[in-house]
Amino acid sequence: MEINLVSDTVTKPTPEMLEVMFKAEVGDDVFQGDPTINKLEEMAANMFGMEAALFCPSGTMTNQIAINCHTQPLDEIICHKLSHVYSSEGGSFAFHSGVSVTLLDGPQGKITADQVVESIKPEYDWTARSTLVVVENTCNIGGGAVYTKEELQPIADACKKNNLKFHLDGARLFNALVETRDKPKDYGELFDSISICLSKGLGAPVGSLLLGNQAFIKKARRIRKIMGGGMRQAGYLAAAGIYALENNVDRLKLDHHRARVIAQVLEDLPFVENIRPVESNIMFFDVKKPMTAFDFLDKLKENGIAAANFGPQTIRFVTHLDFTEEMLDETVRILKGFN
Ligand SMILES: *Cc1c(COP(=O)(O)O)cnc(C)c1O
């Protein structure tokens, strides 16, 4: 049995998903003539109570388009030091948008309104202009941590008060929503723009959505084209996205449950320490020296389990749609064997 805990991006479309993809009605989306993409964008906008949405090839692109639309060169964005926009998008906020960044720290990849307010630069000739705050929910490298609406509201209020835009990197927003039971519409009210990945826990092969008001999405459509993300008959991909939103949201709870089961087994392993709180489908933990992350990954690999390295001692496991109950049992059996 091959078990892949590297990421929730490794899933492959199920026969049911492939079926709706095959049958999708398509057109040229650069002319906004793909009915399936139009349907997905409308469905997502309605779901979040936002005016409009834009289907893009990746979550990196939706985040980078949002940064580009909300800022001018010489502005700065404010985000956590572990955030994807800073750590995993090649520093491209500087490349695409000519902006710098103020990095905040905080437990589990999360930031607070006080931190945001304290980091806003006064308007001198020599300071970058603070114009955009980005948060991530769930926080990937923060260990899959979940923000509640109550935690985000004060940050949203601080942004409004200080004339900052507020963007959500919601690559795994639905993982947060199934835990907190907050509603997508609550999020539509909190943020100026939201990015959602269809290709993570939701199990679509490709695609992310950017949400915002009409004027923002109009601008975003132009930036998407300029970044090379204007796709033609991509309704085949959007069909998978519609299927994912209709069928694969509630089951995310199962991924979270399985992650907790694995974390409990990890607790008992003598060479494992510092397991971050498991709040969704992501587990971060360290192995004790002299063992290294690579040693442990090798051990896992010999037993048919793939996982990801995040530092000399740090490992990440991620559960997902293609990680079955049978695989959970096998993973637990193998891990217990290391004891
Ligand atoms: C995966 C991910 C993205 C987007 O990644 P792509 O691979 O470009 O789709 C954005 N933010 C977070 C937190 C992610 O985990």
Tab-separated table of C-alpha atoms and ligand atoms in Angstrom:
chain	number	residue	atom	x	y	z
A	1	MET	CA	0.000	0.000	0.000
A	2	GLU	CA	1.402	3.399	-1.018
A	3	ILE	CA	0.540	6.048	1.533
A	4	ASN	CA	1.107	9.707	0.677
A	5	LEU	CA	0.978	12.226	3.535
A	6	VAL	CA	3.103	14.832	1.735
A	7	SER	CA	0.245	17.233	1.026
A	8	ASP	CA	-3.476	17.455	0.366
A	9	THR	CA	-2.560	18.494	-3.194
A	10	VAL	CA	-1.696	14.896	-4.174
A	11	THR	CA	-5.315	13.787	-4.652
A	12	LYS	CA	-6.543	12.564	-8.023
A	13	PRO	CA	-10.055	13.095	-9.396
A	14	THR	CA	-12.511	10.335	-8.536
A	15	PRO	CA	-14.516	8.625	-11.334
A	16	GLU	CA	-17.551	10.754	-10.326
A	17	MET	CA	-15.530	13.951	-10.616
A	18	LEU	CA	-14.045	12.865	-13.946
A	19	GLU	CA	-17.524	12.159	-15.242
A	20	VAL	CA	-18.720	15.738	-14.642
A	21	MET	CA	-15.463	17.041	-16.129
A	22	PHE	CA	-15.994	15.011	-19.312
A	23	LYS	CA	-19.511	16.315	-19.652
A	24	ALA	CA	-18.733	19.985	-18.968
A	25	GLU	CA	-20.073	22.585	-21.356
A	26	VAL	CA	-17.150	24.840	-22.262
A	27	GLY	CA	-16.226	28.013	-24.147
A	28	ASP	CA	-13.481	30.612	-24.302
A	29	ASP	CA	-13.059	32.075	-20.820
A	30	VAL	CA	-10.839	34.947	-21.969
A	31	PHE	CA	-14.044	36.215	-23.647
A	32	GLN	CA	-15.948	35.199	-20.476
A	33	GLY	CA	-17.728	32.661	-22.667
A	34	ASP	CA	-17.208	29.474	-20.674
A	35	PRO	CA	-20.568	28.636	-19.073
A	36	THR	CA	-19.081	26.226	-16.535
A	37	ILE	CA	-16.497	28.743	-15.308
A	38	ASN	CA	-19.195	31.427	-15.166
A	39	LYS	CA	-21.331	29.051	-13.104
A	40	LEU	CA	-18.499	28.241	-10.685
A	41	GLU	CA	-17.621	31.926	-10.240
A	42	GLU	CA	-21.254	32.846	-9.598
A	43	MET	CA	-21.730	29.939	-7.216
A	44	ALA	CA	-18.656	30.906	-5.166
A	45	ALA	CA	-19.538	34.611	-5.089
A	46	ASN	CA	-23.064	33.766	-3.864
A	47	MET	CA	-21.741	31.356	-1.290
A	48	PHE	CA	-19.571	34.084	0.265
A	49	GLY	CA	-22.018	36.920	-0.294
A	50	MET	CA	-19.411	38.712	-2.397
A	51	GLU	CA	-20.075	40.458	-5.701
A	52	ALA	CA	-17.827	38.488	-8.014
A	53	ALA	CA	-15.249	35.734	-8.385
A	54	LEU	CA	-12.423	34.802	-10.735
A	55	PHE	CA	-11.238	31.274	-11.573
A	56	CYS	CA	-7.423	31.032	-11.703
A	57	PRO	CA	-4.859	28.254	-12.243
A	58	SER	CA	-3.370	28.370	-8.730
A	59	GLY	CA	-3.560	29.813	-5.248
A	60	THR	CA	-0.229	31.506	-5.744
A	61	MET	CA	-1.769	33.373	-8.641
A	62	THR	CA	-4.930	34.384	-6.754
A	63	ASN	CA	-2.811	35.672	-3.841
A	64	GLN	CA	-0.425	37.534	-6.123
A	65	ILE	CA	-3.264	39.071	-8.147
A	66	ALA	CA	-4.872	40.245	-4.901
A	67	ILE	CA	-1.614	41.826	-3.708
A	68	ASN	CA	-1.178	43.504	-7.090
A	69	CYS	CA	-4.730	44.881	-7.132
A	70	HIS	CA	-4.627	46.202	-3.559
A	71	THR	CA	-1.204	47.893	-3.626
A	72	GLN	CA	1.057	50.353	-5.446
A	73	PRO	CA	4.833	49.916	-5.820
A	74	LEU	CA	6.636	51.079	-2.627
A	75	ASP	CA	3.713	49.999	-0.452
A	76	GLU	CA	4.156	47.187	2.040
A	77	ILE	CA	2.063	44.251	3.072
A	78	ILE	CA	1.721	43.044	6.661
A	79	CYS	CA	1.595	39.295	7.283
A	80	HIS	CA	2.884	36.491	9.514
A	81	LYS	CA	6.464	35.368	8.875
A	82	LEU	CA	5.246	31.824	8.191
A	83	SER	CA	2.585	32.910	5.692
A	84	HIS	CA	2.484	31.340	2.246
A	85	VAL	CA	2.536	34.731	0.492
A	86	TYR	CA	5.888	35.423	2.149
A	87	SER	CA	7.533	32.016	2.481
A	88	SER	CA	6.230	29.961	-0.421
A	89	GLU	CA	5.564	32.223	-3.387
A	90	GLY	CA	9.163	32.936	-4.331
A	91	GLY	CA	9.163	36.432	-2.853
A	92	SER	CA	7.043	37.330	-5.859
A	93	PHE	CA	5.126	40.128	-4.090
A	94	ALA	CA	8.316	42.141	-4.709
A	95	PHE	CA	8.655	40.921	-8.289
A	96	HIS	CA	5.046	41.363	-9.433
A	97	SER	CA	3.995	44.324	-7.345
A	98	GLY	CA	7.146	46.132	-6.185
A	99	VAL	CA	6.075	46.010	-2.548
A	100	SER	CA	7.959	45.163	0.632
A	101	VAL	CA	6.731	43.328	3.683
A	102	THR	CA	6.495	43.687	7.451
A	103	LEU	CA	6.593	40.282	9.073
A	104	LEU	CA	4.786	39.524	12.311
A	105	ASP	CA	5.346	36.596	14.633
A	106	GLY	CA	2.823	34.784	16.760
A	107	PRO	CA	1.853	31.288	17.864
A	108	GLN	CA	0.633	28.844	15.195
A	109	GLY	CA	1.058	31.295	12.321
A	110	LYS	CA	-1.621	33.625	13.656
A	111	ILE	CA	-1.543	37.394	14.174
A	112	THR	CA	-3.661	39.810	16.235
A	113	ALA	CA	-5.227	43.213	15.618
A	114	ASP	CA	-2.831	44.820	18.149
A	115	GLN	CA	0.168	43.528	16.239
A	116	VAL	CA	-1.254	44.888	13.000
A	117	VAL	CA	-1.927	48.322	14.467
A	118	GLU	CA	1.554	48.490	16.044
A	119	SER	CA	3.201	47.623	12.738
A	120	ILE	CA	1.465	50.279	10.629
A	121	LYS	CA	4.123	52.745	9.484
A	122	PRO	CA	3.698	56.468	10.031
A	123	GLU	CA	3.644	58.418	6.765
A	124	TYR	CA	7.171	59.718	6.343
A	125	ASP	CA	9.070	60.166	3.097
A	126	TRP	CA	11.321	57.300	4.169
A	127	THR	CA	8.722	54.719	5.154
A	128	ALA	CA	6.939	52.225	2.954
A	129	ARG	CA	3.191	52.792	2.904
A	130	SER	CA	1.294	50.080	4.814
A	131	THR	CA	-1.702	49.214	2.659
A	132	LEU	CA	-2.551	45.535	2.907
A	133	VAL	CA	-2.871	42.884	5.612
A	134	VAL	CA	-2.850	39.206	4.625
A	135	VAL	CA	-3.908	36.365	6.935
A	136	GLU	CA	-4.084	32.657	6.255
A	137	ASN	CA	-6.867	30.332	7.430
A	138	THR	CA	-6.011	27.600	8.108
A	139	CYS	CA	-2.355	28.522	8.712
A	140	ASN	CA	-0.382	25.918	6.809
A	141	ILE	CA	3.098	26.159	8.353
A	142	GLY	CA	1.477	27.263	11.593
A	143	GLY	CA	0.416	23.600	11.848
A	144	GLY	CA	-2.983	23.892	10.174
A	145	ALA	CA	-4.192	26.263	12.904
A	146	VAL	CA	-7.707	27.639	12.682
A	147	TYR	CA	-8.796	31.264	13.165
A	148	THR	CA	-12.345	31.825	14.359
A	149	LYS	CA	-14.476	34.688	13.071
A	150	GLU	CA	-14.169	36.258	16.541
A	151	GLU	CA	-10.391	36.357	16.186
A	152	LEU	CA	-10.524	37.853	12.697
A	153	GLN	CA	-13.168	40.512	13.349
A	154	PRO	CA	-10.846	42.834	15.360
A	155	ILE	CA	-8.208	42.595	12.624
A	156	ALA	CA	-10.842	43.472	10.008
A	157	ASP	CA	-11.962	46.416	12.176
A	158	ALA	CA	-8.378	47.620	12.591
A	159	CYS	CA	-7.863	47.446	8.821
A	160	LYS	CA	-11.009	49.499	8.141
A	161	LYS	CA	-10.080	52.072	10.753
A	162	ASN	CA	-6.576	52.475	9.353
A	163	ASN	CA	-7.534	52.345	5.706
A	164	LEU	CA	-5.801	49.036	5.004
A	165	LYS	CA	-7.125	46.351	2.680
A	166	PHE	CA	-7.636	42.892	4.178
A	167	HIS	CA	-6.934	39.756	2.114
A	168	LEU	CA	-7.536	36.157	3.156
A	169	ASP	CA	-5.334	33.378	1.850
A	170	GLY	CA	-8.048	30.785	2.299
A	171	ALA	CA	-6.260	27.953	0.505
A	172	ARG	CA	-7.767	25.745	3.224
A	173	LEU	CA	-10.602	27.980	4.387
A	174	PHE	CA	-13.142	25.162	4.249
A	175	ASN	CA	-10.983	23.138	6.638
A	176	ALA	CA	-11.388	26.034	9.089
A	177	LEU	CA	-15.118	26.439	8.430
A	178	VAL	CA	-16.002	22.804	9.155
A	179	GLU	CA	-14.290	23.173	12.544
A	180	THR	CA	-15.623	26.577	13.625
A	181	ARG	CA	-19.017	26.280	11.880
A	182	ASP	CA	-18.587	29.900	10.811
A	183	LYS	CA	-20.390	30.641	7.558
A	184	PRO	CA	-18.763	31.580	4.239
A	185	LYS	CA	-20.949	34.720	4.258
A	186	ASP	CA	-19.317	35.825	7.540
A	187	TYR	CA	-16.037	35.783	5.651
A	188	GLY	CA	-17.452	37.780	2.748
A	189	GLU	CA	-18.138	40.553	5.252
A	190	LEU	CA	-14.717	40.430	6.905
A	191	PHE	CA	-12.453	40.632	3.869
A	192	ASP	CA	-11.851	42.807	0.826
A	193	SER	CA	-10.688	39.727	-1.051
A	194	ILE	CA	-10.537	35.983	-0.486
A	195	SER	CA	-8.513	33.273	-2.202
A	196	ILE	CA	-9.732	29.674	-2.079
A	197	CYS	CA	-7.982	26.561	-3.386
A	198	LEU	CA	-10.074	23.869	-5.028
A	199	SER	CA	-7.039	21.630	-5.458
A	200	LYS	CA	-6.206	21.059	-1.778
A	201	GLY	CA	-8.585	19.283	0.579
A	202	LEU	CA	-11.493	19.720	-1.817
A	203	GLY	CA	-9.865	17.299	-4.233
A	204	ALA	CA	-10.112	19.087	-7.596
A	205	PRO	CA	-7.078	18.586	-9.853
A	206	VAL	CA	-6.468	22.279	-10.621
A	207	GLY	CA	-7.822	25.675	-9.707
A	208	SER	CA	-8.322	28.473	-7.228
A	209	LEU	CA	-10.905	31.205	-6.873
A	210	LEU	CA	-10.420	34.861	-6.064
A	211	LEU	CA	-13.411	36.693	-4.588
A	212	GLY	CA	-14.103	40.401	-4.171
A	213	ASN	CA	-16.278	43.257	-5.385
A	214	GLN	CA	-16.999	43.952	-9.086
A	215	ALA	CA	-14.331	46.629	-9.496
A	216	PHE	CA	-11.700	44.445	-7.808
A	217	ILE	CA	-12.495	41.397	-9.932
A	218	LYS	CA	-12.501	43.487	-13.119
A	219	LYS	CA	-8.978	44.635	-12.279
A	220	ALA	CA	-8.042	41.090	-11.194
A	221	ARG	CA	-9.173	39.663	-14.559
A	222	ARG	CA	-6.762	41.999	-16.336
A	223	ILE	CA	-3.870	41.101	-14.010
A	224	ARG	CA	-4.646	37.387	-14.431
A	225	LYS	CA	-4.291	37.800	-18.210
A	226	ILE	CA	-1.045	39.684	-17.822
A	227	MET	CA	0.377	36.986	-15.549
A	228	GLY	CA	-0.501	34.415	-18.214
A	229	GLY	CA	-3.444	32.943	-16.360
A	230	GLY	CA	-6.174	33.631	-18.923
A	231	MET	CA	-7.345	30.118	-19.828
A	232	ARG	CA	-9.604	29.105	-22.701
A	233	GLN	CA	-11.849	26.001	-22.387
A	234	ALA	CA	-10.969	25.566	-18.731
A	235	GLY	CA	-14.578	24.747	-17.891
A	236	TYR	CA	-13.418	21.127	-17.742
A	237	LEU	CA	-11.450	22.158	-14.656
A	238	ALA	CA	-14.184	24.395	-13.287
A	239	ALA	CA	-16.594	21.434	-13.455
A	240	ALA	CA	-14.308	19.617	-11.027
A	241	GLY	CA	-14.407	22.703	-8.799
A	242	ILE	CA	-18.209	22.769	-8.774
A	243	TYR	CA	-18.270	19.071	-7.962
A	244	ALA	CA	-15.740	19.633	-5.161
A	245	LEU	CA	-17.732	22.476	-3.563
A	246	GLU	CA	-20.932	20.426	-3.735
A	247	ASN	CA	-19.542	17.125	-2.481
A	248	ASN	CA	-16.218	17.438	-0.693
A	249	VAL	CA	-16.655	20.124	1.959
A	250	ASP	CA	-18.354	18.270	4.825
A	251	ARG	CA	-16.070	15.259	4.549
A	252	LEU	CA	-13.061	17.434	5.506
A	253	LYS	CA	-14.028	16.641	9.120
A	254	LEU	CA	-12.978	13.082	8.439
A	255	ASP	CA	-9.487	14.239	7.397
A	256	HIS	CA	-9.257	16.205	10.652
A	257	HIS	CA	-10.330	13.192	12.704
A	258	ARG	CA	-7.733	11.012	10.982
A	259	ALA	CA	-5.031	13.613	11.639
A	260	ARG	CA	-5.886	13.574	15.360
A	261	VAL	CA	-5.733	9.786	15.447
A	262	ILE	CA	-2.238	9.867	13.928
A	263	ALA	CA	-1.116	12.645	16.285
A	264	GLN	CA	-2.115	10.485	19.265
A	265	VAL	CA	0.080	7.673	18.037
A	266	LEU	CA	2.949	10.135	17.478
A	267	GLU	CA	2.596	11.263	21.125
A	268	ASP	CA	3.720	7.810	22.243
A	269	LEU	CA	6.820	7.615	20.043
A	270	PRO	CA	9.931	8.232	22.192
A	271	PHE	CA	11.822	10.017	19.392
A	272	VAL	CA	9.010	12.464	18.561
A	273	GLU	CA	8.582	15.824	20.324
A	274	ASN	CA	6.887	19.166	19.993
A	275	ILE	CA	3.779	17.981	18.147
A	276	ARG	CA	1.933	21.193	17.235
A	277	PRO	CA	-1.742	21.304	18.225
A	278	VAL	CA	-3.718	19.463	15.525
A	279	GLU	CA	-6.672	21.663	14.589
A	280	SER	CA	-7.317	20.481	11.034
A	281	ASN	CA	-5.690	18.087	8.530
A	282	ILE	CA	-2.057	19.120	9.124
A	283	MET	CA	0.418	17.692	11.636
A	284	PHE	CA	3.795	19.315	12.301
A	285	PHE	CA	6.214	17.647	14.702
A	286	ASP	CA	9.929	17.336	15.431
A	287	VAL	CA	12.125	14.272	15.841
A	288	LYS	CA	14.663	14.287	18.676
A	289	LYS	CA	18.388	14.534	17.960
A	290	PRO	CA	20.468	12.605	17.048
A	291	MET	CA	17.669	11.465	14.712
A	292	THR	CA	17.068	13.876	11.822
A	293	ALA	CA	13.957	14.544	9.790
A	294	PHE	CA	15.625	12.761	6.867
A	295	ASP	CA	16.315	9.669	9.013
A	296	PHE	CA	12.657	9.488	9.949
A	297	LEU	CA	11.471	10.115	6.389
A	298	ASP	CA	13.719	7.232	5.242
A	299	LYS	CA	12.229	4.983	7.905
A	300	LEU	CA	8.747	5.917	6.744
A	301	LYS	CA	9.672	5.433	3.089
A	302	GLU	CA	10.904	1.890	3.777
A	303	ASN	CA	7.377	1.241	5.032
A	304	GLY	CA	5.618	2.813	2.063
A	305	ILE	CA	4.776	6.164	3.668
A	306	ALA	CA	5.774	9.474	2.070
A	307	ALA	CA	5.821	12.703	4.114
A	308	ALA	CA	7.371	16.171	3.868
A	309	ASN	CA	10.496	17.688	5.406
A	310	PHE	CA	10.208	21.192	6.917
A	311	GLY	CA	13.621	21.642	8.542
A	312	PRO	CA	16.443	19.582	10.080
A	313	GLN	CA	14.157	18.089	12.751
A	314	THR	CA	10.704	18.946	11.443
A	315	ILE	CA	8.218	16.774	9.548
A	316	ARG	CA	4.768	17.513	8.146
A	317	PHE	CA	1.955	15.000	7.609
A	318	VAL	CA	-1.228	16.029	5.775
A	319	THR	CA	-4.385	13.928	5.518
A	320	HIS	CA	-6.663	14.245	2.484
A	321	LEU	CA	-9.381	12.783	0.273
A	322	ASP	CA	-7.180	9.962	-1.042
A	323	PHE	CA	-5.991	8.959	2.435
A	324	THR	CA	-8.481	6.220	3.301
A	325	GLU	CA	-9.539	4.516	6.542
A	326	GLU	CA	-7.538	1.481	5.433
A	327	MET	CA	-4.464	3.698	5.013
A	328	LEU	CA	-5.086	5.212	8.442
A	329	ASP	CA	-5.071	1.739	10.008
A	330	GLU	CA	-1.878	0.854	8.153
A	331	THR	CA	-0.201	4.159	9.155
A	332	VAL	CA	-1.115	3.610	12.803
A	333	ARG	CA	0.188	0.037	12.651
A	334	ILE	CA	3.507	1.134	11.097
A	335	LEU	CA	4.007	4.051	13.514
A	336	LYS	CA	3.259	1.845	16.547
A	337	GLY	CA	5.890	-0.573	15.223
A	338	PHE	CA	8.524	2.177	15.651
A	339	ASN	CA	7.848	2.302	19.385
B	1	LIG	C1	-1.150	25.653	-1.348
B	1	LIG	C2	-1.287	26.998	-0.776
B	1	LIG	C3	-1.488	28.124	-1.581
B	1	LIG	C4	-1.535	28.086	-3.088
B	1	LIG	O1	-0.686	27.214	-3.674
B	1	LIG	P1	-0.726	26.780	-5.205
B	1	LIG	O2	0.083	25.556	-5.174
B	1	LIG	O3	-0.130	27.897	-5.961
B	1	LIG	O4	-2.157	26.563	-5.602
B	1	LIG	C5	-1.663	29.330	-0.954
B	1	LIG	N1	-1.659	29.437	0.375
B	1	LIG	C6	-1.481	28.379	1.178
B	1	LIG	C7	-1.533	28.551	2.651
B	1	LIG	C8	-1.281	27.125	0.634
B	1	LIG	O5	-1.092	26.080	1.446
